Amino acid sequence: MLAVLGPAGPALADPAAPLLRPDDPGVLRGESVFETVRIAAGRPAFLDRHLARLWRSADRLALTLPDGWEALCALAVDTWPEPDGVLRLVCSRGGTAYALVTAVPAETVAGREQGVRAVTLSLGGPAAARADAPWLLGGVKSTSYAVNMAALREASTAGAQDVVFLSSDAQVLEAPTSTAAWVTAGLLVTPPPDGVGILRGTTMEVLLELCDELEVPYEVRGGAASELLEADEVLLASSVRGVAPVVALDGRELGCGPVTGRLRAAFERRVQAD
Ligand code: PLP
């Protein structure tokens, strides 16, 4: 299901028909911004947070967004016949803006319910690099995700479904499409988005609110790879998959721990109620 945001407002379009111009810098050079939003109970979950991040990403790319995203999302979601789905919002530098709705892949649900095996991979630079050099676009949700996809392919050669990126100075960063956190002796730790130049995850924002409600202690701070590798629990947080327990990291079996399990259940309740 496709809805396009044109000068006259949003309108439904044929998802099988061509949409982007071949000379759009979004196509040629990955200069587009995007968001991936979970549709649950027939509503786009945490849409305000996603739209705020879309505008922040566009600002960092000096890309002008058209108005009308709320109406675009409403049209797309209201037309989608299922209660669950994936809503992708995209705006290219060439000015094409659209909302695409698809079904939630079975492997996404499996990742949430059964967990994922993950490996650590280096992103090649020190933790401060992206925070100190804004042109590296750390923390920007642009469609230049080829590196992230290549990392996932690398993981699959080791029989894993996901990756935790480390810096060259052995700090924990993020995952290719999710925010990382770990639990040691009941304390949840997740890296600071601005401090290490990673994406500010909407799911992690909600999880930290849930930590307050559930009285789970947490710290938002940098963490050494050794902390992650020795943690009792590791989890990956992202909009559509929600909370995915890392059941094995670099071959060390972990399973789904109690804090991860509580947060996953609380997040699923929150997402249905949002
Ligand atoms: N980090 C990266 C690099 C991502 O691509 C994503 C998801 O899109 C996230 C973190 C998690 O963000 P969110 O929880 O808003 O889906």
XYZ file of N, CA and C and ligand atoms in Angstrom:
838
model
N 0.837 -1.183 0.000
C 0.000 0.000 0.000
C 0.888 1.255 0.000
N 0.617 2.129 -0.976
C 1.483 3.303 -1.141
C 0.627 4.565 -1.144
N 1.066 5.568 -0.414
C 0.436 6.895 -0.468
C 1.552 7.912 -0.701
N 1.304 8.841 -1.610
C 2.328 9.814 -1.998
C 1.882 11.191 -1.550
N 2.869 11.967 -1.063
C 2.576 13.326 -0.604
C 2.936 14.293 -1.731
N 1.915 14.740 -2.461
C 2.143 15.668 -3.576
C 1.749 17.082 -3.192
N 1.859 18.034 -4.137
C 1.530 19.438 -3.844
C 0.075 19.614 -3.386
N -0.823 18.730 -3.860
C -2.235 18.842 -3.479
C -2.546 18.034 -2.218
N -1.524 17.486 -1.558
C -1.753 16.682 -0.352
C -1.531 15.217 -0.650
N -1.871 14.344 0.315
C -1.609 12.911 0.120
C -2.633 12.259 -0.802
N -2.164 11.271 -1.562
C -3.063 10.511 -2.443
C -2.530 9.092 -2.557
N -3.442 8.135 -2.698
C -3.022 6.744 -2.885
C -2.401 6.573 -4.268
N -1.452 5.666 -4.375
C -0.775 5.420 -5.645
C -0.545 3.927 -5.799
N -0.212 3.531 -7.008
C 0.030 2.119 -7.309
C 1.430 1.729 -6.809
N 1.530 0.840 -5.829
C 2.863 0.495 -5.294
C 3.746 -0.204 -6.328
N 3.161 -0.710 -7.413
C 3.968 -1.400 -8.432
C 4.436 -0.437 -9.520
N 3.974 0.824 -9.504
C 4.352 1.777 -10.559
C 5.612 2.543 -10.158
N 6.450 2.975 -11.128
C 7.653 3.754 -10.803
C 7.274 5.058 -10.123
N 8.121 5.503 -9.182
C 7.794 6.719 -8.438
C 8.952 7.715 -8.417
N 10.174 7.235 -8.143
C 11.319 8.141 -8.009
C 11.959 8.420 -9.367
N 12.416 9.668 -9.554
C 13.134 10.010 -10.796
C 14.517 9.348 -10.799
N 14.982 8.913 -11.955
C 16.321 8.275 -12.004
C 17.438 9.216 -11.587
N 17.247 10.540 -11.720
C 18.314 11.485 -11.355
C 18.126 12.058 -9.949
N 17.214 11.485 -9.174
C 17.006 11.959 -7.791
C 18.264 11.629 -6.968
N 18.887 12.619 -6.285
C 20.060 12.319 -5.445
C 19.764 11.280 -4.367
N 18.495 11.126 -4.046
C 18.124 10.056 -3.111
C 18.451 8.691 -3.689
N 18.245 8.541 -4.988
C 18.554 7.281 -5.673
C 20.047 7.195 -5.968
N 20.603 8.292 -6.482
C 21.995 8.249 -6.944
C 22.985 8.183 -5.787
N 22.648 8.876 -4.669
C 23.661 9.003 -3.605
C 23.128 8.710 -2.203
N 21.965 8.147 -2.125
C 21.436 7.783 -0.802
C 21.015 8.980 0.030
N 20.730 10.110 -0.661
C 20.366 11.310 0.093
C 18.849 11.394 0.281
N 18.348 10.533 1.117
C 16.939 10.552 1.512
C 16.887 10.323 3.010
N 15.813 10.775 3.622
C 15.585 10.436 5.032
C 14.408 9.484 5.099
N 14.386 8.673 6.162
C 13.270 7.732 6.281
C 12.968 7.430 7.745
N 11.815 6.861 7.959
C 11.409 6.350 9.273
C 10.715 5.024 9.062
N 10.839 4.134 10.012
C 10.092 2.876 9.995
C 9.262 2.829 11.277
N 7.954 2.746 11.093
C 7.003 2.869 12.203
C 6.200 1.578 12.292
N 5.964 1.106 13.500
C 5.129 -0.098 13.651
C 3.658 0.303 13.660
N 2.851 -0.405 12.896
C 1.397 -0.251 13.003
C 0.916 -1.363 13.927
N 0.261 -0.975 15.018
C -0.262 -1.952 15.978
C -1.655 -1.492 16.372
N -2.576 -2.434 16.492
C -3.980 -2.128 16.800
C -4.523 -1.080 15.822
N -4.055 -1.135 14.585
C -4.554 -0.230 13.540
C -4.058 1.191 13.642
N -3.041 1.433 14.491
C -2.518 2.802 14.650
C -1.000 2.819 14.491
N -0.456 3.929 13.989
C 1.011 4.031 13.921
C 1.558 4.350 15.309
N 2.329 3.423 15.873
C 2.783 3.576 17.263
C 3.865 4.651 17.372
N 3.720 5.482 18.372
C 4.731 6.516 18.694
C 5.038 7.405 17.481
N 3.982 7.753 16.730
C 4.189 8.510 15.477
C 4.837 9.871 15.732
N 4.450 10.533 16.827
C 5.025 11.867 17.093
C 6.545 11.795 17.207
N 7.029 10.758 17.904
C 8.487 10.609 18.062
C 9.149 10.365 16.708
N 8.512 9.556 15.864
C 9.099 9.266 14.552
C 9.117 10.518 13.669
N 8.011 11.276 13.698
C 7.984 12.483 12.846
C 9.008 13.506 13.338
N 9.164 13.610 14.651
C 10.169 14.553 15.185
C 11.559 14.144 14.700
N 11.839 12.828 14.689
C 13.167 12.372 14.236
C 13.322 12.554 12.728
N 12.230 12.373 11.973
C 12.303 12.604 10.520
C 12.736 14.046 10.255
N 12.170 14.979 11.001
C 12.525 16.397 10.817
C 13.952 16.652 11.262
N 14.381 16.010 12.336
C 15.785 16.184 12.776
C 16.750 15.644 11.720
N 16.426 14.470 11.149
C 17.294 13.897 10.113
C 17.350 14.818 8.901
N 16.188 15.332 8.488
C 16.142 16.226 7.320
C 16.963 17.481 7.589
N 16.888 17.986 8.797
C 17.651 19.175 9.169
C 19.153 18.904 9.024
N 19.592 17.727 9.497
C 21.025 17.379 9.417
C 21.482 17.214 7.963
N 20.582 16.821 7.062
C 20.942 16.666 5.643
C 20.644 17.935 4.850
N 20.157 18.994 5.522
C 19.725 20.226 4.836
C 18.750 19.880 3.706
N 17.802 19.030 4.048
C 16.809 18.554 3.073
C 15.455 19.145 3.486
N 14.742 19.728 2.529
C 13.467 20.377 2.860
C 12.327 19.360 2.795
N 11.628 19.208 3.915
C 10.485 18.288 3.946
C 9.218 19.049 3.602
N 8.318 18.450 2.825
C 7.005 19.075 2.634
C 6.182 18.938 3.913
N 5.113 19.722 4.020
C 4.174 19.558 5.132
C 3.184 18.450 4.784
N 2.464 17.976 5.796
C 1.368 17.044 5.516
C 1.637 15.602 5.886
N 2.663 15.356 6.715
C 3.014 13.962 7.050
C 1.937 13.282 7.888
N 1.279 14.042 8.772
C 0.235 13.416 9.610
C -0.898 12.910 8.714
N -1.298 13.767 7.748
C -2.392 13.366 6.839
C -1.951 12.195 5.960
N -0.706 12.200 5.539
C -0.167 11.092 4.720
C -0.237 9.781 5.507
N 0.205 9.840 6.757
C 0.197 8.625 7.597
C -1.232 8.155 7.844
N -2.125 9.097 8.091
C -3.522 8.728 8.364
C -4.112 8.019 7.147
N -3.860 8.556 5.956
C -4.388 7.930 4.742
C -3.812 6.518 4.576
N -2.505 6.403 4.747
C -1.853 5.102 4.542
C -2.356 4.073 5.545
N -2.422 4.465 6.806
C -2.781 3.491 7.856
C -4.271 3.162 7.783
N -5.105 4.167 7.505
C -6.549 3.899 7.435
C -6.896 3.000 6.254
N -6.080 3.046 5.205
C -6.356 2.230 4.022
C -5.841 0.802 4.191
N -4.870 0.633 5.064
C -4.286 -0.700 5.301
C -5.299 -1.558 6.058
N -5.655 -2.742 5.539
C -6.761 -3.484 6.145
C -6.408 -4.256 7.411
N -5.121 -4.419 7.709
C -4.721 -5.256 8.844
C -4.451 -4.403 10.088
N -4.592 -4.983 11.284
C -4.249 -4.221 12.502
C -2.747 -4.004 12.665
N -1.927 -4.923 12.114
C -0.465 -4.822 12.245
C 0.163 -4.551 10.890
N 1.273 -3.863 10.906
C 1.984 -3.615 9.657
C 3.234 -2.799 9.905
N 3.930 -2.524 8.817
C 5.140 -1.695 8.858
C 4.882 -0.474 7.980
N 5.012 0.705 8.575
C 4.799 1.964 7.842
C 6.158 2.598 7.617
N 6.549 2.742 6.349
C 7.816 3.410 6.043
C 7.520 4.789 5.482
N 8.179 5.778 6.033
C 8.059 7.158 5.546
C 9.386 7.525 4.909
N 9.332 8.052 3.703
C 10.564 8.358 2.972
C 10.426 9.731 2.333
N 11.498 10.521 2.357
C 11.546 11.752 1.568
C 12.936 11.864 0.942
N 12.969 11.952 -0.367
C 14.256 12.033 -1.073
C 14.656 13.496 -1.263
N 15.955 13.704 -1.505
C 16.385 15.088 -1.774
C 15.702 15.655 -3.018
N 15.342 14.778 -3.948
C 14.635 15.226 -5.149
C 13.199 15.650 -4.873
N 12.714 15.435 -3.663
C 11.400 15.958 -3.284
C 10.276 14.947 -3.347
N 10.578 13.682 -3.553
C 9.515 12.666 -3.546
C 9.304 12.184 -2.110
N 8.063 12.319 -1.658
C 7.730 11.946 -0.274
C 6.605 10.934 -0.297
N 6.776 9.849 0.422
C 5.731 8.824 0.377
C 5.695 7.983 1.654
N 4.573 7.275 1.790
C 4.380 6.322 2.891
C 4.074 4.972 2.268
N 4.817 3.961 2.684
C 4.644 2.604 2.154
C 4.274 1.694 3.321
N 3.204 0.932 3.169
C 2.819 -0.008 4.233
C 2.955 -1.438 3.714
N 3.601 -2.264 4.525
C 3.772 -3.683 4.173
C 3.461 -4.531 5.408
N 3.358 -5.826 5.194
C 3.105 -6.741 6.321
C 4.364 -6.877 7.173
N 4.179 -7.217 8.433
C 5.333 -7.466 9.312
C 5.946 -8.811 8.918
N 7.249 -8.848 8.560
C 7.851 -10.133 8.171
C 7.839 -11.131 9.332
N 7.653 -12.389 8.984
C 7.607 -13.445 10.017
C 8.909 -13.477 10.812
N 10.043 -13.202 10.153
C 11.327 -13.279 10.872
C 11.456 -12.163 11.910
N 10.741 -11.058 11.677
C 10.760 -9.966 12.661
C 10.059 -10.406 13.943
N 8.896 -11.043 13.760
C 8.149 -11.532 14.930
C 8.963 -12.629 15.629
N 9.613 -13.475 14.834
C 10.434 -14.557 15.425
C 11.587 -13.963 16.237
N 12.175 -12.875 15.752
C 13.271 -12.232 16.480
C 12.823 -11.723 17.836
N 11.613 -11.177 17.876
C 11.058 -10.676 19.140
C 10.760 -11.831 20.089
N 10.123 -12.886 19.551
C 9.621 -13.948 20.435
C 10.695 -14.963 20.820
N 11.582 -15.243 19.856
C 12.595 -16.288 20.128
C 13.989 -15.720 20.337
N 14.166 -14.443 20.025
C 15.472 -13.825 20.188
C 16.331 -13.969 18.945
N 17.486 -13.327 18.971
C 18.406 -13.367 17.828
C 19.802 -13.734 18.321
N 20.537 -14.412 17.458
C 21.965 -14.620 17.699
C 22.678 -13.432 17.062
N 23.667 -12.872 17.760
C 24.343 -11.676 17.258
C 25.846 -11.842 17.371
N 26.546 -11.048 16.560
C 28.018 -10.985 16.659
C 28.406 -9.519 16.793
N 29.564 -9.255 17.384
C 30.086 -7.897 17.417
C 30.948 -7.688 16.162
N 30.846 -6.492 15.590
C 31.667 -6.118 14.429
C 32.160 -4.697 14.634
N 33.369 -4.419 14.145
C 33.908 -3.063 14.291
C 33.322 -2.138 13.231
N 33.053 -0.904 13.640
C 32.632 0.120 12.669
C 33.841 0.927 12.195
N 35.014 0.631 12.753
C 36.251 1.110 12.147
C 36.814 2.414 12.665
N 36.100 3.135 13.521
C 36.635 4.407 14.016
C 36.391 4.530 15.507
N 37.038 5.508 16.168
C 36.832 5.674 17.607
C 35.400 6.131 17.936
N 34.995 5.880 19.188
C 33.607 6.168 19.576
C 33.250 7.637 19.390
N 34.238 8.529 19.561
C 33.931 9.961 19.474
C 33.869 10.453 18.022
N 34.264 9.597 17.065
C 34.433 10.083 15.683
C 33.164 10.708 15.135
N 32.060 9.999 15.243
C 30.846 10.502 14.590
C 30.261 11.682 15.354
N 30.442 11.672 16.693
C 29.933 12.810 17.462
C 30.757 14.072 17.147
N 32.076 13.891 16.912
C 32.957 15.033 16.655
C 32.898 15.516 15.212
N 32.376 14.697 14.311
C 32.383 15.032 12.874
C 30.959 14.885 12.338
N 30.145 15.948 12.443
C 28.727 15.815 12.089
C 28.485 15.401 10.647
N 29.470 15.649 9.751
C 29.286 15.256 8.342
C 29.326 13.749 8.161
N 29.771 13.007 9.181
C 29.693 11.541 9.094
C 28.260 11.052 9.312
N 27.402 11.991 9.730
C 25.957 11.735 9.832
C 25.584 10.624 10.811
N 26.379 10.476 11.859
C 25.960 9.581 12.941
C 24.651 10.091 13.521
N 23.744 9.179 13.808
C 22.474 9.579 14.411
C 21.460 10.096 13.418
N 21.785 10.048 12.117
C 20.833 10.508 11.099
C 20.226 9.287 10.422
N 18.910 9.290 10.276
C 18.268 8.144 9.633
C 18.115 8.446 8.145
N 19.231 8.276 7.427
C 19.210 8.470 5.978
C 19.169 7.095 5.322
N 18.879 7.076 4.010
C 18.791 5.773 3.333
C 20.169 5.241 2.929
N 21.241 5.875 3.411
C 22.595 5.347 3.147
C 22.884 4.207 4.132
N 22.188 3.112 3.968
C 22.286 2.000 4.925
C 23.018 0.796 4.339
N 23.762 1.001 3.241
C 24.417 -0.157 2.612
C 25.423 -0.811 3.565
N 26.122 0.024 4.375
C 27.088 -0.528 5.348
C 26.351 -1.405 6.368
N 25.210 -0.902 6.838
C 24.447 -1.651 7.844
C 23.978 -3.001 7.279
N 23.535 -2.979 6.022
C 23.057 -4.218 5.400
C 24.224 -5.189 5.169
N 25.390 -4.634 4.787
C 26.572 -5.490 4.585
C 26.979 -6.155 5.896
N 26.856 -5.417 7.006
C 27.195 -5.986 8.316
C 26.254 -7.148 8.656
N 24.978 -7.003 8.321
C 24.033 -8.097 8.595
C 24.357 -9.319 7.743
N 24.791 -9.081 6.498
C 25.194 -10.223 5.660
C 26.427 -10.902 6.252
N 27.355 -10.093 6.751
C 28.563 -10.656 7.389
C 28.160 -11.528 8.590
N 27.199 -11.021 9.380
C 26.731 -11.786 10.542
C 26.156 -13.126 10.109
N 25.440 -13.113 8.989
C 24.780 -14.360 8.579
C 25.798 -15.425 8.207
N 27.004 -15.011 7.791
C 28.018 -16.035 7.479
C 28.474 -16.749 8.758
N 28.236 -16.103 9.914
C 28.589 -16.741 11.190
C 27.345 -17.359 11.840
N 26.259 -17.482 11.065
C 25.036 -18.095 11.591
C 24.272 -17.181 12.533
N 24.529 -15.867 12.465
C 23.842 -14.906 13.349
C 22.861 -14.061 12.539
N 21.866 -13.503 13.254
C 20.868 -12.673 12.580
C 21.097 -11.189 12.826
N 22.020 -10.848 13.746
C 22.180 -9.423 14.045
C 23.605 -9.116 14.484
N 23.861 -7.809 14.660
C 25.219 -7.314 14.894
C 25.166 -6.259 15.993
N 26.183 -6.217 16.853
C 26.389 -5.030 17.700
C 27.685 -4.385 17.221
N 27.573 -3.137 16.757
C 28.758 -2.424 16.280
C 29.593 -1.942 17.464
N 30.912 -2.131 17.329
C 31.865 -1.606 18.309
C 32.728 -0.562 17.623
N 33.236 0.387 18.409
C 34.181 1.359 17.871
C 35.582 0.748 17.887
N 36.541 1.418 17.222
C 37.908 0.885 17.199
C 38.552 0.970 18.576
N 38.005 1.845 19.461
C 38.504 1.881 20.838
C 37.592 1.084 21.780
N 36.937 0.063 21.188
C 36.212 -0.966 21.946
C 35.099 -0.415 22.836
N 34.341 0.529 22.279
C 33.130 0.984 22.957
C 31.918 0.426 22.207
N 30.825 0.204 22.942
C 29.603 -0.286 22.311
C 28.908 0.881 21.608
N 28.464 0.657 20.371
C 27.745 1.697 19.629
C 26.266 1.310 19.520
N 25.863 0.777 18.406
C 24.462 0.411 18.186
C 24.444 -0.804 17.276
N 23.255 -1.235 16.900
C 23.115 -2.318 15.938
C 22.712 -1.698 14.591
N 22.801 -2.454 13.487
C 22.506 -1.864 12.174
C 21.105 -1.263 12.054
N 20.122 -1.869 12.741
C 18.768 -1.297 12.683
C 18.118 -1.278 14.069
N 18.927 -1.250 15.124
C 18.332 -1.171 16.462
C 19.328 -0.611 17.475
N 18.818 -0.278 18.646
C 19.618 0.251 19.741
C 20.003 -0.905 20.656
N 21.245 -0.905 21.110
C 21.719 -2.002 21.972
C 21.629 -1.599 23.446
N 21.376 -2.590 24.288
C 21.436 -2.409 25.740
C 21.858 -3.734 26.353
N 22.397 -3.665 27.560
C 22.790 -4.893 28.252
C 22.457 -4.746 29.734
N 22.368 -5.877 30.406
C 21.986 -5.894 31.817
C 23.050 -6.664 32.588
N 23.585 -6.010 33.628
C 24.555 -6.671 34.505
C 24.086 -6.478 35.943
N 23.896 -7.565 36.656
C 23.419 -7.532 38.044
C 22.175 -6.638 38.172
N 21.259 -6.776 37.214
C 19.979 -6.063 37.290
C 19.993 -4.646 36.761
N 21.176 -4.097 36.417
C 21.284 -2.711 35.935
C 21.341 -2.707 34.408
N 20.399 -1.969 33.791
C 20.388 -1.868 32.324
C 21.246 -0.679 31.898
N 22.092 -0.906 30.901
C 22.965 0.161 30.379
C 22.759 0.270 28.873
N 22.667 1.510 28.383
C 22.576 1.738 26.936
C 23.419 2.970 26.600
N 24.102 2.968 25.452
C 25.003 4.091 25.139
C 24.247 5.397 24.869
N 24.898 6.533 25.139
C 24.261 7.849 24.946
C 24.295 8.262 23.475
N 23.127 8.496 22.846
C 23.110 8.773 21.404
C 24.038 9.921 20.998
N 23.966 11.036 21.687
C 24.797 12.166 21.264
C 26.276 11.908 21.571
N 26.551 11.227 22.667
C 27.934 10.987 23.077
C 28.725 10.168 22.075
N 28.062 9.179 21.451
C 28.797 8.314 20.524
C 28.251 8.399 19.100
N 27.392 9.397 18.843
C 26.944 9.637 17.463
C 26.113 8.514 16.878
N 25.205 7.956 17.700
C 24.315 6.903 17.190
C 22.896 7.442 17.107
N 22.036 6.680 16.456
C 20.647 7.103 16.299
C 19.929 7.088 17.653
N 19.155 8.147 17.914
C 18.331 8.185 19.133
C 17.118 7.303 18.871
N 17.060 6.118 19.437
C 15.999 5.155 19.144
C 14.703 5.511 19.865
N 13.610 5.496 19.132
C 12.312 5.776 19.763
C 11.944 4.647 20.731
N 12.288 3.413 20.356
C 11.941 2.274 21.220
C 12.710 2.362 22.541
N 14.004 2.716 22.466
C 14.789 2.815 23.704
C 14.245 3.950 24.573
N 13.789 5.050 23.946
C 13.190 6.131 24.736
C 12.002 5.593 25.545
N 11.155 4.800 24.870
C 9.979 4.239 25.561
C 10.440 3.233 26.625
N 11.452 2.430 26.298
C 11.926 1.427 27.271
C 12.458 2.086 28.546
N 13.127 3.232 28.397
C 13.649 3.894 29.599
C 12.496 4.434 30.457
N 11.407 4.877 29.789
C 10.215 5.270 30.559
C 9.638 4.056 31.293
N 9.633 2.904 30.607
C 9.119 1.682 31.239
C 10.015 1.232 32.384
N 11.338 1.460 32.237
C 12.257 1.134 33.338
C 11.869 1.929 34.584
N 11.536 3.211 34.388
C 11.095 4.032 35.524
C 9.853 3.419 36.163
N 8.880 3.052 35.317
C 7.616 2.502 35.846
C 7.831 1.168 36.546
N 8.705 0.343 35.990
C 8.914 -1.011 36.543
C 9.999 -1.035 37.609
N 10.577 0.145 37.871
C 11.670 0.269 38.846
C 12.857 -0.624 38.476
N 13.164 -0.610 37.179
C 14.398 -1.262 36.704
C 15.471 -0.172 36.657
N 16.551 -0.300 37.422
C 17.591 0.743 37.371
C 18.299 0.744 36.021
N 18.644 1.941 35.544
C 19.342 2.005 34.257
C 20.330 3.158 34.243
N 21.286 3.062 33.342
C 22.248 4.145 33.105
C 22.385 4.325 31.603
N 22.389 5.593 31.165
C 22.675 5.915 29.762
C 24.106 6.434 29.754
N 25.016 5.575 29.323
C 26.442 5.929 29.374
C 27.214 5.033 28.419
N 28.413 5.484 28.107
C 29.266 4.663 27.277
C 29.628 3.379 27.994
N 29.866 2.338 27.216
C 30.217 1.058 27.828
C 31.278 0.363 26.995
N 32.213 -0.268 27.685
C 33.268 -0.996 26.981
C 32.715 -2.309 26.439
N 33.316 -2.745 25.351
C 32.897 -4.012 24.747
C 32.951 -5.151 25.764
N 33.955 -5.101 26.669
C 34.089 -6.191 27.643
C 32.857 -6.279 28.542
N 32.264 -5.103 28.857
C 31.038 -5.087 29.684
C 29.908 -5.823 28.976
N 29.780 -5.490 27.664
C 28.732 -6.116 26.856
C 28.959 -7.623 26.784
N 30.210 -8.001 26.549
C 30.516 -9.423 26.324
C 30.388 -10.244 27.598
N 30.425 -9.569 28.756
C 30.292 -10.299 30.024
C 28.914 -10.102 30.669
N 28.009 -9.377 29.979
C 26.710 -9.031 30.579
C 25.855 -10.282 30.815
N 24.913 -10.138 31.758
C 23.971 -11.239 32.012
C 22.934 -11.338 30.896
N 22.535 -10.163 30.369
C 21.507 -10.114 29.322
C 21.910 -9.050 28.307
N 21.565 -9.283 27.059
C 21.763 -8.281 26.002
C 20.453 -8.207 25.220
N 20.044 -6.999 24.857
C 18.816 -6.862 24.067
C 19.007 -5.809 22.990
N 18.211 -5.958 21.919
C 18.203 -4.984 20.834
C 16.789 -4.425 20.719
N 16.695 -3.093 20.630
C 15.388 -2.430 20.631
C 15.178 -1.700 19.313
N 14.040 -1.960 18.671
C 13.701 -1.257 17.434
C 12.188 -1.279 17.248
N 11.707 -0.360 16.403
C 10.263 -0.095 16.371
C 9.413 -1.314 16.055
N 9.715 -2.003 14.966
C 8.801 -3.059 14.533
C 9.066 -4.351 15.299
N 10.340 -4.689 15.488
C 10.657 -5.927 16.233
C 10.418 -5.752 17.722
N 10.468 -4.521 18.200
C 10.294 -4.273 19.634
C 11.551 -4.662 20.382
N 11.376 -5.446 21.454
C 12.527 -5.879 22.259
C 12.915 -7.283 21.816
N 14.114 -7.406 21.242
C 14.611 -8.725 20.816
C 15.722 -9.158 21.763
N 15.525 -10.234 22.507
C 16.618 -10.738 23.351
C 17.759 -11.233 22.471
N 18.986 -10.916 22.832
C 20.149 -11.512 22.151
C 20.429 -12.819 22.886
N 20.119 -13.914 22.223
C 20.219 -15.209 22.912
C 21.624 -15.799 22.830
N 22.442 -15.253 21.940
C 23.863 -15.646 21.885
C 24.644 -14.479 21.306
N 25.785 -14.169 21.932
C 26.617 -13.067 21.439
C 28.034 -13.582 21.243
N 28.522 -13.464 20.021
C 29.848 -13.996 19.658
C 29.996 -15.450 20.128
N 28.901 -16.196 19.999
C 28.931 -17.621 20.325
C 28.668 -17.945 21.789
N 28.611 -16.920 22.650
C 28.322 -17.166 24.084
C 26.801 -17.203 24.277
N 26.297 -18.325 24.774
C 24.845 -18.483 24.912
C 24.335 -17.659 26.091
N 23.231 -16.922 25.860
C 22.693 -16.025 26.897
C 21.231 -16.325 27.235
N 20.435 -16.662 26.213
C 18.996 -16.818 26.446
C 18.325 -15.486 26.682
N 17.034 -15.535 27.055
C 16.282 -14.302 27.347
C 16.209 -14.142 28.856
N 16.862 -13.109 29.383
C 16.915 -12.912 30.831
C 15.664 -12.256 31.380
N 15.551 -12.176 32.720
C 14.319 -11.674 33.344
C 14.035 -10.200 33.051
N 15.060 -9.348 33.026
C 14.803 -7.925 32.763
C 14.322 -7.750 31.324
N 14.994 -8.431 30.410
C 14.597 -8.361 28.991
C 13.158 -8.850 28.826
N 12.825 -9.952 29.472
C 11.477 -10.514 29.364
C 10.419 -9.549 29.882
N 10.703 -8.912 31.020
C 9.725 -7.949 31.584
C 9.563 -6.749 30.665
N 10.693 -6.252 30.144
C 10.615 -5.082 29.265
C 9.907 -5.411 27.957
N 10.171 -6.595 27.435
C 9.502 -6.991 26.187
C 7.987 -7.045 26.396
N 7.547 -7.634 27.498
C 6.105 -7.730 27.759
C 5.503 -6.336 27.970
N 6.202 -5.501 28.731
C 5.676 -4.154 29.007
C 5.644 -3.329 27.725
N 6.648 -3.494 26.861
C 6.664 -2.747 25.607
C 5.514 -3.186 24.710
N 5.249 -4.497 24.645
C 4.146 -4.986 23.809
C 2.809 -4.427 24.301
N 2.647 -4.316 25.629
C 1.406 -3.721 26.148
C 1.329 -2.248 25.748
N 2.447 -1.531 25.876
C 2.466 -0.096 25.593
C 2.194 0.174 24.101
N 2.773 -0.664 23.247
C 2.645 -0.430 21.809
C 1.190 -0.635 21.368
N 0.519 -1.563 22.004
C -0.892 -1.796 21.639
C -1.768 -0.663 22.165
N -1.321 -0.007 23.215
C -2.155 1.037 23.854
C -1.860 2.426 23.309
N -0.745 2.593 22.585
C -0.321 3.960 22.184
C -1.345 4.594 21.231
N 19.773 2.479 15.397
C 19.687 2.368 14.051
C 20.939 2.509 13.242
C 18.451 2.139 13.419
O 18.373 2.055 12.090
C 17.294 1.984 14.231
C 15.987 1.696 13.671
O 15.553 2.180 12.731
C 17.415 2.099 15.607
C 18.666 2.349 16.167
C 16.211 1.955 16.502
O 15.330 3.032 16.328
P 13.801 2.883 16.645
O 13.692 2.298 18.001
O 13.279 4.266 16.592
O 13.208 2.006 15.604
